[in-house]
GROMACS .gro file of N, CA, C and O in nm:
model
  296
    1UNK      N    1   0.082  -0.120   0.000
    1UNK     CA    2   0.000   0.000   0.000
    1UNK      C    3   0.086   0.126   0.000
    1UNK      O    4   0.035   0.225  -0.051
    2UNK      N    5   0.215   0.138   0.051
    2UNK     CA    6   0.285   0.241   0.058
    2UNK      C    7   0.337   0.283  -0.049
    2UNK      O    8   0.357   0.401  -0.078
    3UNK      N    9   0.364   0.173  -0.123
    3UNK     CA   10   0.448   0.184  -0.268
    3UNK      C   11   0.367   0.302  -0.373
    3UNK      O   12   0.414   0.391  -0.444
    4UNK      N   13   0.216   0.256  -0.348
    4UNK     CA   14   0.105   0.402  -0.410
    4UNK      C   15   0.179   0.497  -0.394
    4UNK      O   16   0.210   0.537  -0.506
    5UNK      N   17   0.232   0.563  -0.309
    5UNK     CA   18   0.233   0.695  -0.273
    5UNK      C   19   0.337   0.781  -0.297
    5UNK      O   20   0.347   0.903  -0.281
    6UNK      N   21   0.476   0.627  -0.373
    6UNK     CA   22   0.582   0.701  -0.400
    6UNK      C   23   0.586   0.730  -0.578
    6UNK      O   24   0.485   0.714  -0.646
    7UNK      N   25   0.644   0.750  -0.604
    7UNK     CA   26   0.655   0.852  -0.765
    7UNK      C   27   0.670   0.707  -0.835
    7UNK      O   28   0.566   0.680  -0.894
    8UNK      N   29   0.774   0.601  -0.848
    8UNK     CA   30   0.793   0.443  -0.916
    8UNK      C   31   0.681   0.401  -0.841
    8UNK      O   32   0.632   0.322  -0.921
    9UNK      N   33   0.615   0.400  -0.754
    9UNK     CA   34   0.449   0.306  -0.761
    9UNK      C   35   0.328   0.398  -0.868
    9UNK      O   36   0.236   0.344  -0.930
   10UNK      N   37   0.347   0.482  -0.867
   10UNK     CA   38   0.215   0.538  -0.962
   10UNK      C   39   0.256   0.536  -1.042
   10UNK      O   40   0.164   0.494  -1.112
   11UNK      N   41   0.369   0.554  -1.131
   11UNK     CA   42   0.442   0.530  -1.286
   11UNK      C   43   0.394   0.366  -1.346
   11UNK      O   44   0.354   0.326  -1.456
   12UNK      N   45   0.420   0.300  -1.219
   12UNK     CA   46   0.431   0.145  -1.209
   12UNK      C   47   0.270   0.108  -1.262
   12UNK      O   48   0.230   0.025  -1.344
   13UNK      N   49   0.193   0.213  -1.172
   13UNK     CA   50   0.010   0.173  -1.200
   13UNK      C   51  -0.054   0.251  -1.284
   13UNK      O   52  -0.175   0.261  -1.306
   14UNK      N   53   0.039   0.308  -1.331
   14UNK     CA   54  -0.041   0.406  -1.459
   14UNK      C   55   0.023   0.298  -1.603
   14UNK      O   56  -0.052   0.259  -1.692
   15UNK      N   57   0.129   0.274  -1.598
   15UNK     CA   58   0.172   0.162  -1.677
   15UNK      C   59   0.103   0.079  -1.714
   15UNK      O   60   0.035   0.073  -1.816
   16UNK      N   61   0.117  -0.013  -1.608
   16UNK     CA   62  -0.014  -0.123  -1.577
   16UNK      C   63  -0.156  -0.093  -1.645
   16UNK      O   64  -0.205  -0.162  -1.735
   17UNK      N   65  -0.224   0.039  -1.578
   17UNK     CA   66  -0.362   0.059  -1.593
   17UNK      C   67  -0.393   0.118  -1.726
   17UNK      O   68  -0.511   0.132  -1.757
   18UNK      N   69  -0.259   0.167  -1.839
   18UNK     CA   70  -0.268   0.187  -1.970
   18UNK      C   71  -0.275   0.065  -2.030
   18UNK      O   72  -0.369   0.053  -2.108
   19UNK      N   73  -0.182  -0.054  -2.012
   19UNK     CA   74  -0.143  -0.182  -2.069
   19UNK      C   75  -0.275  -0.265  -2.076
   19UNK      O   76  -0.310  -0.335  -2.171
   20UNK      N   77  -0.350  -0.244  -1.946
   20UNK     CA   78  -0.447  -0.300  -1.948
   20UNK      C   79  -0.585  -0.276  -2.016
   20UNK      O   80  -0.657  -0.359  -2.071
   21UNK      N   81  -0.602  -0.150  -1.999
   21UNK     CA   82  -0.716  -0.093  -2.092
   21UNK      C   83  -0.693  -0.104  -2.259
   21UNK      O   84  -0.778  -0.143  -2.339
   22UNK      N   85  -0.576  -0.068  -2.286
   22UNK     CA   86  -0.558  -0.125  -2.399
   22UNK      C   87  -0.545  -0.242  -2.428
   22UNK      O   88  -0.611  -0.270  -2.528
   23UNK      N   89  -0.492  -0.320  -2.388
   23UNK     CA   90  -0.559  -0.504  -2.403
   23UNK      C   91  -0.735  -0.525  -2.415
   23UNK      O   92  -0.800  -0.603  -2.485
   24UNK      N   93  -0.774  -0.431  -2.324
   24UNK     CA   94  -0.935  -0.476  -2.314
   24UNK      C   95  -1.000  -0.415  -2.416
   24UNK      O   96  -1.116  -0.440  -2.449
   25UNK      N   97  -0.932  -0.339  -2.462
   25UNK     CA   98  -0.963  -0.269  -2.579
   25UNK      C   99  -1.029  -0.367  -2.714
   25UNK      O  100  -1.143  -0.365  -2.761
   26UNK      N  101  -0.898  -0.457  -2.756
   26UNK     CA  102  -0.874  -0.513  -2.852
   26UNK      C  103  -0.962  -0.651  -2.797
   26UNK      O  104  -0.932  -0.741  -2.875
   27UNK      N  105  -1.046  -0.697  -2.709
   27UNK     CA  106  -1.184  -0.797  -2.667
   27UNK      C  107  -1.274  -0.689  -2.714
   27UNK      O  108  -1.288  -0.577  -2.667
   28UNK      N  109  -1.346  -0.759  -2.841
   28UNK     CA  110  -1.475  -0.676  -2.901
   28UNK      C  111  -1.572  -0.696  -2.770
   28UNK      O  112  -1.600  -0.583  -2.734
   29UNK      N  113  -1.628  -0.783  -2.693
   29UNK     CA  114  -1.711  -0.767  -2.612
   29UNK      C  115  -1.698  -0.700  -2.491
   29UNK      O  116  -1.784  -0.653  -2.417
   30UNK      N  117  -1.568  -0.703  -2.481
   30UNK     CA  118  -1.570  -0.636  -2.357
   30UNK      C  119  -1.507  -0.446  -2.411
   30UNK      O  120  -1.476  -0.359  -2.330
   31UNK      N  121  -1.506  -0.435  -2.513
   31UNK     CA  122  -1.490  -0.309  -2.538
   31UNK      C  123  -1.633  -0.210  -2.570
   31UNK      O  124  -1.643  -0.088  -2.556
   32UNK      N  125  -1.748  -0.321  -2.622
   32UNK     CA  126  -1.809  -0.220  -2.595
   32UNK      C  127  -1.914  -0.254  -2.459
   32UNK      O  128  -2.027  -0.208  -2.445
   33UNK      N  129  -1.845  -0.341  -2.370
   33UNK     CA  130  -1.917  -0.353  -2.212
   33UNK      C  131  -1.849  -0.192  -2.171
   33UNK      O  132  -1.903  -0.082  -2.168
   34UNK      N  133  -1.714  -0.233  -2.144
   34UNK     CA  134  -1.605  -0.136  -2.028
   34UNK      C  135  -1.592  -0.021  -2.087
   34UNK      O  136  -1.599   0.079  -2.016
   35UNK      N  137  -1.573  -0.010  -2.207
   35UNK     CA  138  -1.477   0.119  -2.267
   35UNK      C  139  -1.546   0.193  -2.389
   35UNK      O  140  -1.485   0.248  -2.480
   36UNK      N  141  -1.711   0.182  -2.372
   36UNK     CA  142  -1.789   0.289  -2.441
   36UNK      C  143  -1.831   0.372  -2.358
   36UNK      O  144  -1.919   0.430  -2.422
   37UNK      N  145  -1.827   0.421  -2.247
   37UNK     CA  146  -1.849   0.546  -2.167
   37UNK      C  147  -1.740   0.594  -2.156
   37UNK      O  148  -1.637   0.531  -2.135
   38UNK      N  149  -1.755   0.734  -2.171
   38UNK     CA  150  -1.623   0.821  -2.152
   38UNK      C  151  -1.624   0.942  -2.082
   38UNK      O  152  -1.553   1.041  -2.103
   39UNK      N  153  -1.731   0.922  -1.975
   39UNK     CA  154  -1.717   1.020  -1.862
   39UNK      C  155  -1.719   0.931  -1.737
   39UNK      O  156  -1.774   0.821  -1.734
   40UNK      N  157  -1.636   1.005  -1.604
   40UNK     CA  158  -1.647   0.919  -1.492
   40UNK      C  159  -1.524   0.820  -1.509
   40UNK      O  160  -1.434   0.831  -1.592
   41UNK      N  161  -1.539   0.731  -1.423
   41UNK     CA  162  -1.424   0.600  -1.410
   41UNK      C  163  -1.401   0.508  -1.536
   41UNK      O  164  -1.300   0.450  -1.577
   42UNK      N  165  -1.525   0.516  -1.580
   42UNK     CA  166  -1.466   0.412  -1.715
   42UNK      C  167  -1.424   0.550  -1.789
   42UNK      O  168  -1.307   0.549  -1.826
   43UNK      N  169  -1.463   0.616  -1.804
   43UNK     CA  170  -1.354   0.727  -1.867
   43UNK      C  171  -1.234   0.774  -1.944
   43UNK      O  172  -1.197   0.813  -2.054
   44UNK      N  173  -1.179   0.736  -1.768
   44UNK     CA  174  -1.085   0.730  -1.697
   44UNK      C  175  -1.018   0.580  -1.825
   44UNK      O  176  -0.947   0.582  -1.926
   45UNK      N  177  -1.080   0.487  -1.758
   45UNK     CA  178  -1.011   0.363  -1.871
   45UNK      C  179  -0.983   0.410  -2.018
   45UNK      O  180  -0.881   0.408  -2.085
   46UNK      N  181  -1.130   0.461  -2.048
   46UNK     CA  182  -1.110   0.468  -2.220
   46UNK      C  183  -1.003   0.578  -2.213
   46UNK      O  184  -0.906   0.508  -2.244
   47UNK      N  185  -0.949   0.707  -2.193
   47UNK     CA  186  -0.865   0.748  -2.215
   47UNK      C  187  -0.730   0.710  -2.219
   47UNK      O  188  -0.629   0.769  -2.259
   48UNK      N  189  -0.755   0.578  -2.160
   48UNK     CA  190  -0.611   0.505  -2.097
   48UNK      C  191  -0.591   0.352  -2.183
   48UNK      O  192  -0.499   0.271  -2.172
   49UNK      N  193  -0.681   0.348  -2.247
   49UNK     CA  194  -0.721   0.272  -2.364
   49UNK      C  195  -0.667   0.345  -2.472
   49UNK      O  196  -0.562   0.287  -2.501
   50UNK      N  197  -0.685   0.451  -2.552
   50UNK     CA  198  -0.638   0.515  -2.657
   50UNK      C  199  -0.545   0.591  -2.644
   50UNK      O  200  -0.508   0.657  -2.740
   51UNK      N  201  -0.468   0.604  -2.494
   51UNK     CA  202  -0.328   0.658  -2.514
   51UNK      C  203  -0.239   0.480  -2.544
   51UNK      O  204  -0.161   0.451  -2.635
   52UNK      N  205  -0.270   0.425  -2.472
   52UNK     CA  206  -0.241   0.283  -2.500
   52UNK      C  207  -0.179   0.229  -2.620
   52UNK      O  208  -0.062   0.202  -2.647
   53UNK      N  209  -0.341   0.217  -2.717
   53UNK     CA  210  -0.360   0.214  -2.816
   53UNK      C  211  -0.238   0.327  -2.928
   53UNK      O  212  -0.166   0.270  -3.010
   54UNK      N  213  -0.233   0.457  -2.917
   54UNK     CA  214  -0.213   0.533  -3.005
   54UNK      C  215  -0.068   0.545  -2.984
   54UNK      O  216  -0.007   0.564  -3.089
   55UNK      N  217  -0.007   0.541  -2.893
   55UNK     CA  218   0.174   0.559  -2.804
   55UNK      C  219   0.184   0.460  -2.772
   55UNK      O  220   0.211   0.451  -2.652
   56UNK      N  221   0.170   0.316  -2.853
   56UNK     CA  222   0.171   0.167  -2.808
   56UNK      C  223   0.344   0.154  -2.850
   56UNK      O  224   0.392   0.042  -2.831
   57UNK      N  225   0.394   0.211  -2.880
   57UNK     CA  226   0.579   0.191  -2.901
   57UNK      C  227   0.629   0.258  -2.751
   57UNK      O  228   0.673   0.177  -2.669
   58UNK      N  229   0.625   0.394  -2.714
   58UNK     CA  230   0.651   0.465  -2.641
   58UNK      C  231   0.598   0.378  -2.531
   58UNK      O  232   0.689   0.348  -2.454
   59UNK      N  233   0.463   0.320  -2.493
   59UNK     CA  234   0.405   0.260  -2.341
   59UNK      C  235   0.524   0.115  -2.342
   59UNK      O  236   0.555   0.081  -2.228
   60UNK      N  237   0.581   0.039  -2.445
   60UNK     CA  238   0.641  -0.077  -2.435
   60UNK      C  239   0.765  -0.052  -2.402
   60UNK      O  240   0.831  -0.124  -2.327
   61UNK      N  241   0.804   0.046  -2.454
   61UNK     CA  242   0.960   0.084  -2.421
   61UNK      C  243   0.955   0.098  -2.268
   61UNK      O  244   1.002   0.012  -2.194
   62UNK      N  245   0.877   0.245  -2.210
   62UNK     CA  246   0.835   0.242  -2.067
   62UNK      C  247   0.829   0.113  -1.983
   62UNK      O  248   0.928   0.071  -1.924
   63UNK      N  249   0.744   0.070  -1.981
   63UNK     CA  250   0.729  -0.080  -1.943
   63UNK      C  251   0.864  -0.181  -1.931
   63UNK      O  252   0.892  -0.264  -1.845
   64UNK      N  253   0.919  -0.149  -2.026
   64UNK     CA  254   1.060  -0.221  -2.059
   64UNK      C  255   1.145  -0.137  -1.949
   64UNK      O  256   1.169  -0.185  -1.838
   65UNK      N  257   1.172  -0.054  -1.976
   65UNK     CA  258   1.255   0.070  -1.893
   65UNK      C  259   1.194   0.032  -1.734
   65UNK      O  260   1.278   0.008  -1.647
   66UNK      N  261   1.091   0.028  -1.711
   66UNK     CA  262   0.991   0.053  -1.541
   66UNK      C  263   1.087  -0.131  -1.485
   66UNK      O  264   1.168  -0.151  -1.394
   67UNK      N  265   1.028  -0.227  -1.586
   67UNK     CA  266   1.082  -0.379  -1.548
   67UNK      C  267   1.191  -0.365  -1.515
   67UNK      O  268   1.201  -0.381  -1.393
   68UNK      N  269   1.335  -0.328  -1.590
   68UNK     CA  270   1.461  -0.335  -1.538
   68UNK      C  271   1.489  -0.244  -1.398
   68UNK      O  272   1.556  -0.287  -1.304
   69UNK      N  273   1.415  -0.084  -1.403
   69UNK     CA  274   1.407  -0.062  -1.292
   69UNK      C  275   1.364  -0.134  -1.136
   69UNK      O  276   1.428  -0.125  -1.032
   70UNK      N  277   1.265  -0.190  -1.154
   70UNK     CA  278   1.233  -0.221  -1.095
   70UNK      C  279   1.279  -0.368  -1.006
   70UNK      O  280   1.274  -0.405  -0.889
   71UNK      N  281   1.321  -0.417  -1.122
   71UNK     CA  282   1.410  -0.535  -1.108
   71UNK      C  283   1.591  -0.530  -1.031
   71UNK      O  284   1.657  -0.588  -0.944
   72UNK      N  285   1.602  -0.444  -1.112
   72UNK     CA  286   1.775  -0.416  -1.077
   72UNK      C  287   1.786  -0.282  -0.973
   72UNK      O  288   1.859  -0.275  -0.874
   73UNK      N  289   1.697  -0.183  -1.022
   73UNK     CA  290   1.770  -0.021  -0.956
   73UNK      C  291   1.704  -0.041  -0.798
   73UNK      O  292   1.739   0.041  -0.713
   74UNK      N  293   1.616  -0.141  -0.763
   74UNK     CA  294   1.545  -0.083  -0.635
   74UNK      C  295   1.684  -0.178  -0.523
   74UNK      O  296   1.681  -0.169  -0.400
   0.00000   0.00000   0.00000
């Protein structure tokens, strides 16, 4: 729970919570369950779905970059 609060835990869950919305993206059923509202919390997803989606080189590199951090620098 503490890890939230430092600067590498929210990088770590914004990572995550892009990677993921964009995966759910690309499930036709569950894209238009989760990620056809775009105000409020699912929103929140779909925006995080189409940065995902659209900076999908830039989020993998990150991800790549966050793993070794996380792995080696801590």
């Amino acid at each position: 729970l503490l890890a939230v609060y430092s600067l590498d835990g929210l990088l770590v869950f914004g990572l995550l919570l892009v990677c993921t919305c964009a995966y759910l993206r690309k499930v036709p059923r569950l894209r238009a369950w989760l990620l056809s509202e775009r105000r409020g919390v699912w929103g929140v997803c779909h925006k995080a779905a189409v940065i995902g989606t659209r900076l999908h080189v830039a989020v993998a590199v990150s991800c790549l970059f966050m793993a070794f951090y996380v792995l080696v620098g801590k």
